[in-house]
Coordinates of C-alpha atoms in Angstrom, one line a residue:
X1 CA 83.2 108.4 139.1
X2 CA 81.0 106.7 141.8
X3 CA 81.9 103.0 142.3
X4 CA 79.0 100.7 141.5
X5 CA 77.9 98.4 144.2
X6 CA 79.8 95.0 144.1
X7 CA 80.8 93.6 147.2
X8 CA 82.1 90.4 146.2
X9 CA 81.9 88.2 149.4
X10 CA 78.5 89.5 149.9
X11 CA 77.3 88.7 146.5
X12 CA 78.3 85.1 146.7
X13 CA 76.0 84.5 149.2
X14 CA 73.5 87.1 148.7
X15 CA 73.0 86.3 145.2
X16 CA 71.5 83.0 145.8
X17 CA 69.6 83.0 149.3
X18 CA 69.6 86.5 150.4
X19 CA 70.9 87.8 153.8
X20 CA 71.2 85.2 156.6
X21 CA 69.0 87.2 158.6
X22 CA 65.8 87.0 156.2
X23 CA 66.2 83.3 155.6
X24 CA 63.2 81.2 156.3
X25 CA 63.6 78.1 158.5
X26 CA 63.2 76.0 155.4
X27 CA 65.8 77.8 153.6
X28 CA 68.2 77.6 156.5
X29 CA 67.8 73.9 156.3
X30 CA 68.3 73.8 152.6
X31 CA 71.3 76.0 152.8
X32 CA 72.9 74.0 155.8
X33 CA 72.4 70.5 154.2
X34 CA 73.7 71.7 150.9
X35 CA 76.8 73.1 152.5
X36 CA 77.2 69.8 154.5
X37 CA 76.7 67.9 151.4
X38 CA 79.0 70.1 149.1
X39 CA 81.7 69.9 151.9
X40 CA 81.7 66.3 152.1
X41 CA 80.0 65.6 155.4
X42 CA 77.5 63.4 153.5
X43 CA 79.2 62.2 150.4
X44 CA 77.5 61.1 147.3
X45 CA 76.2 57.7 147.4
X46 CA 75.4 57.8 151.2
X47 CA 72.2 58.1 153.1
X48 CA 71.3 61.2 155.0
X49 CA 70.7 60.7 158.7
X50 CA 67.0 59.7 159.7
X51 CA 64.0 62.4 159.5
X52 CA 63.8 62.1 163.4
X53 CA 67.8 62.8 163.6
X54 CA 67.4 65.7 161.1
X55 CA 64.5 67.3 162.8
X56 CA 66.7 67.2 166.2
X57 CA 69.8 68.7 164.3
X58 CA 67.8 71.6 162.8
X59 CA 65.1 71.9 165.3
X60 CA 62.3 72.1 162.9
X61 CA 58.9 70.2 162.4
X62 CA 58.7 67.4 160.0
X63 CA 56.8 69.6 157.5
X64 CA 59.9 72.0 157.5
X65 CA 62.0 69.0 156.8
X66 CA 60.1 67.5 154.1
X67 CA 59.9 70.7 152.2
X68 CA 63.6 71.2 152.5
X69 CA 64.4 67.9 151.1
X70 CA 62.0 68.6 148.0
X71 CA 64.2 71.9 147.5
X72 CA 67.3 69.8 147.3
X73 CA 65.8 67.0 145.3
X74 CA 64.5 69.7 142.9
X75 CA 68.6 70.5 142.6
X76 CA 69.5 67.1 142.0
X77 CA 71.4 66.8 145.1
X78 CA 69.5 64.1 146.9
X79 CA 66.9 61.4 146.0
X80 CA 64.3 60.2 148.6
X81 CA 62.9 56.9 148.4
X82 CA 60.1 55.4 151.0
X83 CA 61.3 52.7 153.5
X84 CA 65.2 53.4 152.1
X85 CA 65.8 56.9 153.0
X86 CA 67.2 60.1 151.2
X87 CA 70.5 59.3 149.1
X88 CA 72.9 61.8 148.2
X89 CA 73.2 61.6 144.4
X90 CA 76.5 61.7 142.4
X91 CA 78.2 64.9 142.2
X92 CA 77.8 64.7 138.2
X93 CA 73.8 65.1 138.7
X94 CA 73.7 68.1 140.7
X95 CA 72.5 71.4 139.3
X96 CA 75.8 73.3 139.1
X97 CA 74.0 75.9 137.3
X98 CA 71.8 76.5 140.2
X99 CA 73.0 79.7 142.0
X100 CA 72.6 77.9 145.4
X101 CA 74.7 75.2 144.6
X102 CA 77.4 77.1 142.8
X103 CA 77.5 79.4 146.0
X104 CA 77.9 76.5 148.4
X105 CA 81.0 75.2 146.4
X106 CA 82.6 78.7 147.1
X107 CA 81.3 78.7 150.7
X108 CA 83.2 75.3 151.6
X109 CA 86.1 76.3 149.4
X110 CA 86.0 75.0 145.7
X111 CA 89.2 73.2 144.3
X112 CA 91.3 74.1 141.3
X113 CA 89.6 71.4 139.1
X114 CA 86.1 73.2 140.0
X115 CA 87.4 76.6 139.1
X116 CA 89.0 75.2 135.9
X117 CA 85.5 73.8 135.0
X118 CA 83.9 77.1 135.7
X119 CA 86.3 78.8 133.5
X120 CA 85.9 76.8 130.5
X121 CA 82.1 77.0 130.8
X122 CA 82.7 81.0 131.0
X123 CA 84.6 80.4 127.9
X124 CA 81.8 78.9 126.0
X125 CA 79.3 81.5 127.0
X126 CA 81.2 84.7 127.3
X127 CA 83.4 84.6 124.1
X128 CA 80.4 84.3 121.8
X129 CA 78.8 87.0 124.0
X130 CA 81.8 89.5 123.3
X131 CA 81.6 88.6 119.7
X132 CA 77.9 89.4 119.5
X133 CA 78.2 92.7 121.5
X134 CA 80.8 93.9 118.7
X135 CA 78.1 93.3 116.3
X136 CA 75.2 94.3 118.2
X137 CA 76.1 97.1 120.9
X138 CA 74.5 100.5 121.1
X139 CA 76.4 103.6 121.8
X140 CA 75.0 103.9 125.6
X141 CA 76.1 100.4 126.2
X142 CA 79.6 101.0 124.4
X143 CA 80.1 103.9 126.8
X144 CA 79.0 102.0 129.9
X145 CA 81.9 99.5 129.1
X146 CA 84.3 102.2 128.4
X147 CA 83.1 103.7 131.9
X148 CA 83.6 100.6 133.6
X149 CA 87.2 100.1 132.2
X150 CA 88.1 103.4 133.6
X151 CA 86.5 102.6 137.1
X152 CA 88.4 99.3 137.2
X153 CA 91.6 101.4 136.5
X154 CA 90.9 103.9 139.2
X155 CA 89.7 101.5 141.6
X156 CA 92.0 101.3 144.8
X157 CA 90.2 98.4 146.8
X158 CA 88.7 94.9 145.9
X159 CA 85.3 95.8 146.5
X160 CA 85.1 99.0 144.0
X161 CA 86.9 97.0 141.2
X162 CA 84.4 94.2 141.5
X163 CA 81.7 96.5 141.4
X164 CA 82.8 97.9 138.0
X165 CA 84.1 94.5 136.8
X166 CA 80.6 92.9 137.4
X167 CA 78.9 95.6 135.7
X168 CA 81.2 95.3 132.7
X169 CA 80.3 91.8 132.2
X170 CA 76.5 92.5 132.7
X171 CA 76.6 95.2 130.4
X172 CA 78.4 92.9 127.8
X173 CA 75.8 90.2 128.1
X174 CA 73.1 93.0 127.6
X175 CA 74.7 94.0 124.6
X176 CA 74.9 90.7 123.2
X177 CA 71.2 90.9 122.7
X178 CA 70.4 87.1 123.1
X179 CA 67.7 86.2 125.1
X180 CA 69.4 82.7 126.4
X181 CA 72.7 84.3 127.1
X182 CA 71.1 86.9 129.4
X183 CA 69.3 84.2 131.3
X184 CA 72.4 82.7 132.3
X185 CA 74.4 85.5 132.9
X186 CA 73.7 84.9 136.5
X187 CA 76.4 82.1 136.6
X188 CA 79.1 84.6 135.4
X189 CA 77.9 86.9 138.0
X190 CA 78.4 84.4 140.8
X191 CA 81.5 83.1 139.0
X192 CA 83.2 86.6 139.2
X193 CA 81.9 87.5 142.4
X194 CA 83.2 84.1 144.0
X195 CA 86.6 84.5 142.3
X196 CA 87.2 88.1 144.0
X197 CA 86.9 86.0 147.3
X198 CA 89.8 84.3 146.3
X199 CA 92.0 86.8 144.9
X200 CA 91.6 90.3 143.5
X201 CA 93.8 91.9 140.9
X202 CA 93.9 95.0 143.0
X203 CA 96.2 93.2 145.5
X204 CA 99.0 93.3 143.0
X205 CA 99.7 96.6 141.0
X206 CA 101.0 94.5 137.8
X207 CA 97.7 92.1 137.8
X208 CA 95.7 95.1 138.1
X209 CA 97.5 96.9 135.2
X210 CA 97.1 93.4 133.0
X211 CA 93.3 93.1 134.1
X212 CA 92.2 96.4 133.2
X213 CA 94.5 96.3 129.9
X214 CA 92.5 93.0 128.7
X215 CA 89.5 94.6 129.7
X216 CA 90.2 97.5 127.6
X217 CA 90.9 95.3 124.7
X218 CA 87.4 93.7 124.8
X219 CA 85.9 97.2 124.9
X220 CA 87.8 98.5 122.0
X221 CA 87.2 95.4 120.0
X222 CA 83.4 96.0 120.5
X223 CA 84.0 99.6 119.6
X224 CA 85.6 98.7 116.4
X225 CA 83.1 96.1 115.6
X226 CA 85.6 93.3 115.5
X227 CA 84.1 90.2 116.8
X228 CA 87.3 87.8 116.6
X229 CA 89.3 90.5 118.5
X230 CA 86.7 90.7 121.0
X231 CA 86.7 86.8 121.4
X232 CA 90.5 86.9 121.8
X233 CA 90.7 89.5 124.3
X234 CA 87.6 87.8 126.4
X235 CA 89.7 84.5 126.0
X236 CA 92.6 86.6 128.0
X237 CA 90.6 87.7 130.8
X238 CA 88.9 84.2 131.7
X239 CA 92.5 82.6 131.5
X240 CA 94.1 85.3 133.6
X241 CA 91.2 85.2 136.1
X242 CA 91.7 81.6 136.4
X243 CA 95.5 81.6 136.7
X244 CA 95.2 84.3 139.6
X245 CA 92.7 82.5 141.5
X246 CA 94.4 79.1 141.0
X247 CA 98.0 80.6 142.1
X248 CA 96.4 81.9 145.1
X249 CA 94.7 78.7 146.0
X250 CA 98.0 76.7 145.3
X251 CA 99.9 79.1 147.9
X252 CA 101.8 80.7 145.1
X253 CA 101.7 84.5 144.1
X254 CA 98.6 85.7 142.4
X255 CA 100.2 86.4 139.3
X256 CA 100.4 89.4 136.8
X257 CA 98.9 87.5 134.1
X258 CA 97.7 84.2 132.6
X259 CA 100.6 81.7 132.6
X260 CA 101.6 80.0 129.1
X261 CA 100.0 76.8 130.1
X262 CA 96.6 78.5 131.2
X263 CA 96.2 80.7 128.1
X264 CA 97.0 77.9 125.6
X265 CA 94.4 75.6 127.2
X266 CA 91.8 78.4 127.1
X267 CA 92.8 79.0 123.4
X268 CA 92.5 75.4 122.7
X269 CA 89.3 74.9 124.5
X270 CA 87.7 77.8 122.7
X271 CA 88.7 76.7 119.6

């Protein structure tokens, strides 16, 4: 079975902006300023340097800088006022569903609180998607899900595993047959891609086994048209992924499955 493309590190940046070489001057300024803001160089509530200073910093024209600021303002990251300057907005105002903003967080290195928030929003989206897929999937979609599980089981490197895992979640979103869920599935894609840059279950044989087992449970529940079982299995997948990434970030082992605390928290929030 041929591995589907899914280079995790490449997906994090490419999904939002395209390859670095293909960026326009404007997108380069947006990217560099966005990373600087998310990374804390320009804290929320503070004013950005003057236009003249930024023009010198980035070596661009006033027109390019103006359009870049408009792009950042559209993401609710900054607010420009005449005779005052451009101020960084509070983080709560940022458009965190925006692929660029999400990618910038992973580029500078997210904290565990950010990862937990991302896992919680995945619970809100993917549990219901799994339940709907159990009721609406086609035979072709079911076969793809099963094939992806087998691909994950046989994967021997992080990139191959990520390709099958990403396709599994994309296929599940497609099988849910809900236009709104399909439109926000990019968030799940980016969250998964970024998580693999922190820790991949392939790095640990036991974690690999548990991750495959949990995905197999989702596929089996969808096969059996059992929405509640699909929800429960997806809850475990999300909790296990968060636990592994958080463990790696805190300097501990990647783990072989969700801790009792993480699993309980995921269940509580999922209802």
